[in-house]
Coordinates of C-alpha atoms and ligand atoms in Angstrom, one line a residue:
X1 CA 106.5 104.2 103.0
X2 CA 103.5 105.3 100.8
X3 CA 100.3 106.2 102.5
X4 CA 97.8 104.2 100.3
X5 CA 94.1 104.4 99.9
X6 CA 92.2 101.7 98.0
X7 CA 88.8 102.7 96.5
X8 CA 86.6 99.7 95.4
X9 CA 88.6 97.4 97.8
X10 CA 86.0 94.6 97.7
X11 CA 86.1 94.2 93.9
X12 CA 88.3 92.1 91.6
X13 CA 91.1 94.7 91.4
X14 CA 90.7 95.8 95.0
X15 CA 91.2 92.4 96.5
X16 CA 94.2 91.6 94.2
X17 CA 95.6 95.0 95.3
X18 CA 95.3 94.0 98.9
X19 CA 97.3 90.9 98.1
X20 CA 100.0 93.0 96.5
X21 CA 100.1 95.3 99.5
X22 CA 100.2 92.4 102.0
X23 CA 103.4 91.2 100.3
X24 CA 105.1 94.5 100.8
X25 CA 104.4 95.7 104.4
X26 CA 107.5 97.8 104.3
X27 CA 106.4 99.7 101.3
X28 CA 102.8 100.8 102.2
X29 CA 100.8 102.1 105.1
X30 CA 97.1 101.3 104.2
X31 CA 95.2 104.4 105.4
X32 CA 91.7 103.7 104.0
X33 CA 89.4 101.5 102.1
X34 CA 86.1 102.0 100.3
X35 CA 83.3 100.0 98.8
X36 CA 79.8 100.7 97.6
X37 CA 77.7 98.5 99.9
X38 CA 79.5 95.2 100.9
X39 CA 80.0 96.3 104.5
X40 CA 80.8 93.0 106.1
X41 CA 83.6 92.3 103.6
X42 CA 85.0 95.8 103.9
X43 CA 85.0 95.6 107.7
X44 CA 86.8 92.3 107.5
X45 CA 89.4 93.8 105.2
X46 CA 89.9 96.7 107.6
X47 CA 90.5 94.3 110.5
X48 CA 92.9 92.1 108.5
X49 CA 94.9 95.0 107.2
X50 CA 94.8 97.2 110.3
X51 CA 93.0 100.1 108.5
X52 CA 91.5 102.9 110.6
X53 CA 89.1 104.6 108.1
X54 CA 86.6 103.1 105.7
X55 CA 83.9 104.6 103.5
X56 CA 80.7 103.0 102.2
X57 CA 78.8 104.9 99.4
X58 CA 75.6 103.3 100.5
X59 CA 74.4 105.0 103.7
X60 CA 72.6 102.0 105.0
X61 CA 75.6 99.8 104.5
X62 CA 77.7 102.5 106.3
X63 CA 75.4 102.4 109.3
X64 CA 75.7 98.6 109.5
X65 CA 79.5 98.8 109.3
X66 CA 79.5 101.5 112.1
X67 CA 77.5 99.1 114.3
X68 CA 79.8 96.1 113.7
X69 CA 83.1 97.9 113.8
X70 CA 84.0 100.4 116.5
X71 CA 87.8 100.2 116.2
X72 CA 87.9 102.9 113.4
X73 CA 85.9 105.6 111.6
X74 CA 83.2 104.8 109.0
X75 CA 82.4 107.5 106.5
X76 CA 79.1 107.4 104.7
X77 CA 77.6 108.2 101.3
X78 CA 79.2 110.0 98.3
X79 CA 80.4 112.8 100.6
X80 CA 82.1 110.3 102.9
X81 CA 84.0 108.9 99.9
X82 CA 85.1 112.5 99.0
X83 CA 86.2 113.1 102.6
X84 CA 88.1 109.8 102.6
X85 CA 90.1 110.9 99.6
X86 CA 90.6 114.5 100.6
X87 CA 91.2 114.2 104.3
X88 CA 93.2 111.1 104.9
X89 CA 96.5 112.5 103.9
X90 CA 97.2 109.7 101.3
X91 CA 100.2 109.8 99.0
X92 CA 98.6 107.4 96.5
X93 CA 95.0 106.5 95.7
X94 CA 94.2 103.3 93.9
X95 CA 90.9 103.9 92.1
X96 CA 89.3 100.5 91.5
X97 CA 85.7 101.6 91.5
X98 CA 83.7 100.5 88.5
X99 CA 81.8 102.9 86.3
X100 CA 81.5 106.7 86.1
X101 CA 81.1 106.7 89.9
X102 CA 84.9 106.6 89.8
X103 CA 85.2 110.0 88.2
X104 CA 84.5 112.1 91.3
X105 CA 87.2 110.4 93.5
X106 CA 89.7 110.7 90.6
X107 CA 89.0 114.5 90.4
X108 CA 89.2 114.9 94.2
X109 CA 92.6 113.1 94.4
X110 CA 94.1 115.0 91.5
X111 CA 92.8 118.3 92.9
X112 CA 94.5 117.5 96.2
X113 CA 97.7 116.7 94.3
X114 CA 97.6 113.0 95.2
X115 CA 98.9 110.5 92.7
X116 CA 96.3 108.1 91.3
X117 CA 96.8 104.5 90.3
X118 CA 94.0 104.3 87.9
X119 CA 92.0 101.1 87.3
X120 CA 88.8 103.0 86.7
X121 CA 89.2 103.6 83.0
X122 CA 85.7 105.2 83.0
X123 CA 87.3 108.4 84.6
X124 CA 89.2 109.0 81.4
X125 CA 86.4 107.9 79.0
X126 CA 84.0 110.3 80.6
X127 CA 86.2 113.2 81.5
X128 CA 89.6 112.6 79.8
X129 CA 90.3 116.1 78.8
X130 CA 89.5 117.7 82.1
X131 CA 91.1 114.9 84.1
X132 CA 94.4 115.2 82.2
X133 CA 94.4 119.0 82.5
X134 CA 93.9 118.7 86.3
X135 CA 96.8 116.2 86.6
X136 CA 98.9 118.6 84.6
X137 CA 97.9 121.6 86.7
X138 CA 98.5 120.0 90.1
X139 CA 101.4 117.7 89.1
X140 CA 99.7 114.7 90.5
X141 CA 100.5 111.6 88.4
X142 CA 98.1 109.1 86.8
X143 CA 99.6 105.7 86.6
X144 CA 97.5 103.2 84.7
X145 CA 96.5 99.8 86.1
X146 CA 94.7 98.5 83.1
X147 CA 97.0 95.8 81.8
X148 CA 97.4 97.1 78.2
X149 CA 98.0 100.7 79.4
X150 CA 100.4 99.5 82.1
X151 CA 102.3 97.7 79.2
X152 CA 102.2 100.9 77.1
X153 CA 103.4 103.0 80.1
X154 CA 106.4 100.7 80.6
X155 CA 107.1 100.6 76.8
X156 CA 106.9 104.4 76.3
X157 CA 108.6 105.5 79.5
X158 CA 112.1 105.0 78.1
X159 CA 111.4 106.6 74.7
X160 CA 112.1 110.2 73.7
X161 CA 109.0 112.3 72.8
X162 CA 108.2 112.1 69.1
X163 CA 109.7 108.7 68.6
X164 CA 106.5 106.7 69.1
X165 CA 104.4 106.4 65.9
X166 CA 101.6 104.0 66.8
X167 CA 100.1 102.1 69.7
X168 CA 98.5 98.7 69.5
X169 CA 96.1 97.3 72.2
X170 CA 95.5 93.6 72.2
X171 CA 92.0 92.2 72.9
X172 CA 91.3 88.6 73.9
X173 CA 88.2 88.7 71.8
X174 CA 86.1 87.5 74.8
X175 CA 84.0 84.4 74.9
X176 CA 82.2 85.1 71.6
X177 CA 85.2 85.5 69.4
X178 CA 84.5 84.1 65.9
X179 CA 80.8 84.3 66.2
X180 CA 78.7 86.2 63.6
X181 CA 76.2 88.9 64.5
X182 CA 73.3 86.4 63.9
X183 CA 74.9 83.9 66.3
X184 CA 75.1 86.5 69.0
X185 CA 71.3 87.2 69.0
X186 CA 70.4 84.9 71.8
X187 CA 73.5 84.5 73.9
X188 CA 72.8 84.4 77.7
X189 CA 74.3 86.0 80.7
X190 CA 76.2 83.0 82.0
X191 CA 78.0 82.4 78.6
X192 CA 78.8 86.1 78.4
X193 CA 80.4 86.0 81.9
X194 CA 82.7 83.1 81.0
X195 CA 85.8 85.1 80.0
X196 CA 88.5 82.9 78.4
X197 CA 91.6 84.5 79.9
X198 CA 90.8 87.0 82.7
X199 CA 88.7 86.7 85.9
X200 CA 87.2 90.2 86.5
X201 CA 84.1 92.0 87.8
X202 CA 80.8 91.5 86.0
X203 CA 80.6 94.8 84.2
X204 CA 84.1 94.7 82.6
X205 CA 83.5 91.0 81.7
X206 CA 80.4 91.9 79.7
X207 CA 82.3 94.9 78.2
X208 CA 85.0 92.3 77.1
X209 CA 82.3 90.1 75.5
X210 CA 80.9 93.1 73.5
X211 CA 84.4 94.5 72.8
X212 CA 83.2 97.8 74.4
X213 CA 86.1 97.3 76.8
X214 CA 88.6 97.7 74.0
X215 CA 86.7 100.8 72.8
X216 CA 86.9 102.3 76.2
X217 CA 90.6 101.4 76.3
X218 CA 91.3 103.2 73.0
X219 CA 89.8 106.3 74.6
X220 CA 91.8 105.7 77.8
X221 CA 95.1 105.3 75.7
X222 CA 94.3 108.5 73.8
X223 CA 94.2 110.6 77.0
X224 CA 96.9 108.9 78.9
X225 CA 99.5 109.1 76.1
X226 CA 98.2 112.0 74.0
X227 CA 98.0 109.8 70.9
X228 CA 95.6 110.7 68.1
X229 CA 92.9 108.1 67.5
X230 CA 94.0 107.2 64.0
X231 CA 97.3 106.0 65.6
X232 CA 95.8 103.6 68.1
X233 CA 95.1 100.1 66.7
X234 CA 93.3 97.1 68.2
X235 CA 94.2 93.6 67.3
X236 CA 92.5 90.4 68.6
X237 CA 95.0 88.1 70.3
X238 CA 93.2 85.2 72.0
X239 CA 96.1 84.0 74.2
X240 CA 96.3 87.4 76.1
X241 CA 100.1 87.0 76.3
X242 CA 101.1 90.1 74.4
X243 CA 99.4 93.1 76.2
X244 CA 100.4 96.0 73.9
X245 CA 102.8 97.1 71.3
X246 CA 104.4 100.4 70.4
X247 CA 105.7 101.1 66.9
X248 CA 108.7 103.5 66.8
X249 CA 109.8 105.9 64.1
X250 CA 112.8 103.8 63.1
X251 CA 110.8 100.7 62.2
X252 CA 111.2 98.9 65.6
X253 CA 108.1 97.6 67.3
X254 CA 108.3 96.9 71.0
X255 CA 105.9 94.4 72.8
X256 CA 105.1 93.7 76.4
X257 CA 104.4 90.1 77.2
X258 CA 103.4 88.0 80.2
X259 CA 100.8 85.6 81.5
X260 CA 97.5 87.4 82.2
X261 CA 97.6 88.3 85.9
X262 CA 96.4 91.7 87.1
X263 CA 98.7 91.6 90.1
X264 CA 101.5 92.5 87.6
X265 CA 100.1 95.9 86.5
X266 CA 98.7 96.5 90.0
X267 CA 102.1 96.0 91.6
X268 CA 103.7 98.2 88.8
X269 CA 101.3 101.1 89.5
X270 CA 101.5 100.9 93.3
X271 CA 105.3 100.5 93.6
X272 CA 106.2 102.9 90.7
X273 CA 108.9 103.8 90.0
X274 CA 110.3 100.8 92.0
X275 CA 109.9 97.2 90.7
X276 CA 109.2 94.4 93.1
X277 CA 108.9 90.6 92.9
X278 CA 105.5 89.4 92.0
X279 CA 104.8 85.6 92.3
X280 CA 103.6 84.9 88.8
X281 CA 104.3 82.0 86.5
X282 CA 107.4 82.7 84.3
X283 CA 106.7 83.1 80.7
X284 CA 107.9 80.1 78.7
X285 CA 107.2 80.8 75.0
X286 CA 108.0 77.2 73.9
X287 CA 105.3 76.0 76.3
X288 CA 102.8 78.6 75.0
X289 CA 103.7 77.3 71.5
X290 CA 102.0 79.9 69.3
X291 CA 100.6 83.3 69.5
X292 CA 97.8 84.3 67.1
X293 CA 96.4 87.6 65.9
X294 CA 93.4 88.6 63.9
X295 CA 91.4 91.8 63.1
X296 CA 88.3 92.6 65.3
X297 CA 85.0 91.9 63.7
X298 CA 83.2 95.2 63.8
X299 CA 80.0 93.8 62.3
X300 CA 79.5 91.3 65.1
X301 CA 80.9 93.6 67.8
X302 CA 79.5 97.1 66.9
X303 CA 80.5 98.5 70.4
X304 CA 84.1 99.0 69.3
X305 CA 82.9 101.0 66.2
X306 CA 80.6 103.0 68.4
X307 CA 83.3 103.8 70.9
X308 CA 85.6 105.0 68.1
X309 CA 82.9 107.2 66.6
X310 CA 82.1 108.8 69.9
X311 CA 85.8 109.3 70.5
X312 CA 86.2 111.2 67.2
X313 CA 83.0 113.2 67.9
X314 CA 84.6 114.2 71.2
X315 CA 83.0 116.5 73.8
X316 CA 80.2 114.8 75.7
X317 CA 79.9 111.9 73.2
X318 CA 82.2 109.5 75.2
X319 CA 80.4 110.4 78.4
X320 CA 77.1 109.5 76.7
X321 CA 78.6 106.3 75.3
X322 CA 79.8 105.3 78.7
X323 CA 76.6 106.0 80.6
X324 CA 74.4 104.3 78.0
X325 CA 76.8 101.3 78.1
X326 CA 76.6 101.1 81.9
X327 CA 72.8 101.1 81.9
X328 CA 72.6 98.6 79.0
X329 CA 75.1 96.2 80.6
X330 CA 73.2 96.4 83.9
X331 CA 70.0 95.6 82.0
X332 CA 71.6 92.7 80.2
X333 CA 73.0 91.3 83.5
X334 CA 69.5 91.4 85.1
X335 CA 67.9 89.8 82.1
X336 CA 66.0 92.9 80.8
X337 CA 68.0 93.3 77.6
X338 CA 69.3 90.9 74.9
X339 CA 73.0 90.9 74.1
X340 CA 72.7 92.7 70.8
X341 CA 70.4 95.2 72.5
X342 CA 73.6 96.6 74.2
X343 CA 75.0 98.3 71.1
X344 CA 71.5 99.2 69.9
X345 CA 70.7 101.1 73.1
X346 CA 74.1 102.9 73.0
X347 CA 73.7 103.8 69.3
X348 CA 70.3 105.2 70.0
X349 CA 71.6 107.3 72.9
X350 CA 74.4 108.7 70.8
X351 CA 72.0 109.6 68.0
X352 CA 69.5 111.3 70.4
X353 CA 72.2 113.2 72.3
X354 CA 74.6 114.9 69.9
X355 CA 78.1 115.7 71.2
X356 CA 78.3 119.0 73.0
X357 CA 81.3 121.0 74.3
X358 CA 82.5 120.2 77.8
X359 CA 82.8 123.3 79.9
X360 CA 83.1 121.8 83.3
X361 CA 82.7 118.6 85.3
X362 CA 79.0 119.7 85.7
X363 CA 78.5 119.4 81.9
X364 CA 79.6 115.8 82.3
X365 CA 77.4 115.0 85.2
X366 CA 74.4 116.4 83.3
X367 CA 75.3 114.5 80.1
X368 CA 75.7 111.3 82.1
X369 CA 72.3 111.6 83.8
X370 CA 70.6 112.4 80.5
X371 CA 72.2 109.5 78.7
X372 CA 71.1 107.2 81.6
X373 CA 67.5 108.3 81.2
X374 CA 67.6 108.0 77.4
X375 CA 69.1 104.5 77.6
X376 CA 66.5 103.4 80.2
X377 CA 63.7 104.5 77.9
X378 CA 65.2 102.6 74.9
X379 CA 65.4 99.5 77.1
X380 CA 61.7 99.7 78.0
X381 CA 60.7 100.3 74.4
X382 CA 62.7 97.2 73.3
X383 CA 61.2 95.0 76.0
Ligands
LIG401 P1 84.2 95.0 90.6 O1 82.8 95.1 90.2 O2 84.8 93.6 90.9 O3 84.5 95.9 91.9 C1 84.1 97.2 91.9 C2 84.4 97.9 93.3 O4 83.8 99.2 93.2 C3 83.7 97.2 94.5 O5 84.5 97.4 95.6 C4 82.4 98.0 94.7 O6 82.0 98.0 96.0 C5 82.9 99.4 94.3 N1 81.8 100.2 93.7 C6 80.9 99.8 92.7 N2 80.0 100.7 92.4 C7 80.4 101.8 93.2 C8 79.8 103.1 93.3 N3 78.7 103.5 92.7 N4 80.4 103.9 94.2 C9 81.5 103.6 94.9 N5 82.0 102.3 94.8 C10 81.5 101.5 94.0 O7 85.1 95.7 89.4 P2 86.5 95.4 88.9 O8 86.5 94.3 87.9 O9 87.5 95.3 90.1 O10 86.8 96.7 88.1 C11 87.1 97.9 88.7 C12 87.7 98.9 87.7 O11 88.9 98.4 87.2 C13 86.8 99.1 86.5 O12 86.8 100.4 86.0 C14 87.4 98.1 85.4 O13 87.1 98.5 84.1 C15 88.8 98.3 85.7 N6 89.6 97.1 85.4 C16 89.4 95.9 85.9 C17 90.2 94.8 85.6 C18 90.0 93.4 86.2 O14 90.7 92.5 86.0 N7 89.0 93.3 87.1 C19 91.2 94.9 84.6 C20 91.4 96.2 84.0 C21 90.6 97.2 84.4
LIG402 MG1 92.4 96.0 79.8

């Protein structure tokens, strides 16, 4: 039995993870749940799943939860989240928080030697070098939940070191695939939230529409698998059936296929190294008919180019990229920024805040805060 903690339990990944856990009561003891502010939903989850400790990052929400729920312990604020991770005696933490807010809990878990099933790709985008060093130092494992990286983890696991030459991540292309830069000038929030193949949280859905999500995933793959950036390719594949490919030294290329359903990579990460039944539709390629592939359009979707440039610049650049993106996406979702303003705000932040060396996690927290201020200023100027 694994003692499991789910962070970001009320989100898209969090709720699907609870479904995976409920199907395998013999495999997990759910020891804690967290959310940012959705207290009623978190308390309901705690009751349903018999959990005794929850944490809400928003102190007011935590106070409301403590009034409504007296059967267990409610931890409050960012410190409460840290305590939940450090003091609950978990064997595995699923980090399904969105954004750079997920970095702190990843660090705490790894520091305590606790394995992390990582959905929060931002942890690696912001602090990849230090996060991987920490995992190495404490022996705590990082198991990816992101579908492409889960696919790569499965493909690479059985290969000897030195045999993998290139990695390919597939991208659905999002709702705006095929549109030109000019045609993207006045797209609205609702259209951007209509993802063709995956149902996900708001932030990652917008990241998929700008292709920033794939940029973040290139950086995530670099750190997880130690692959140089010039050996990580992106190909647009609108059906989202092939999740990733690895090219080996002998000319063989291996692919990972399946209908898009996040419960597959979630179950893989939570049960690893075991495999369990997941009730998903079997893949029938004759029924799918055809799979198509095309190169990404970097002119219409500059975020992918910006992510690669920041990745190569290294240091604080990917932290700045991520923070500016979070602020810009939030502004777009609340109607304060146009769609093409997202890459413009990120590019301006990267220009104004040149890459610096990362000495410690504090360097990253400072760079994150500065990038948020810079991005907020550009958004005001644009409006
Ligand atoms: P979501 O917005 O649906 O849920 C986010 C969860 O995190 C919620 O429980 C929320 O309460 C919590 N949260 C938000 N801000 C927080 C903060 N500041 N502090 C603490 N908790 C906070 O997001 P999601 O779509 O489930 O995505 C979660 C992560 O998984 C993201 O990093 C995303 O990129 C990654 N991911 C998601 C999918 C998907 O299918 N949804 C696929 C691949 C990767
Ligand atoms: Mg993905």
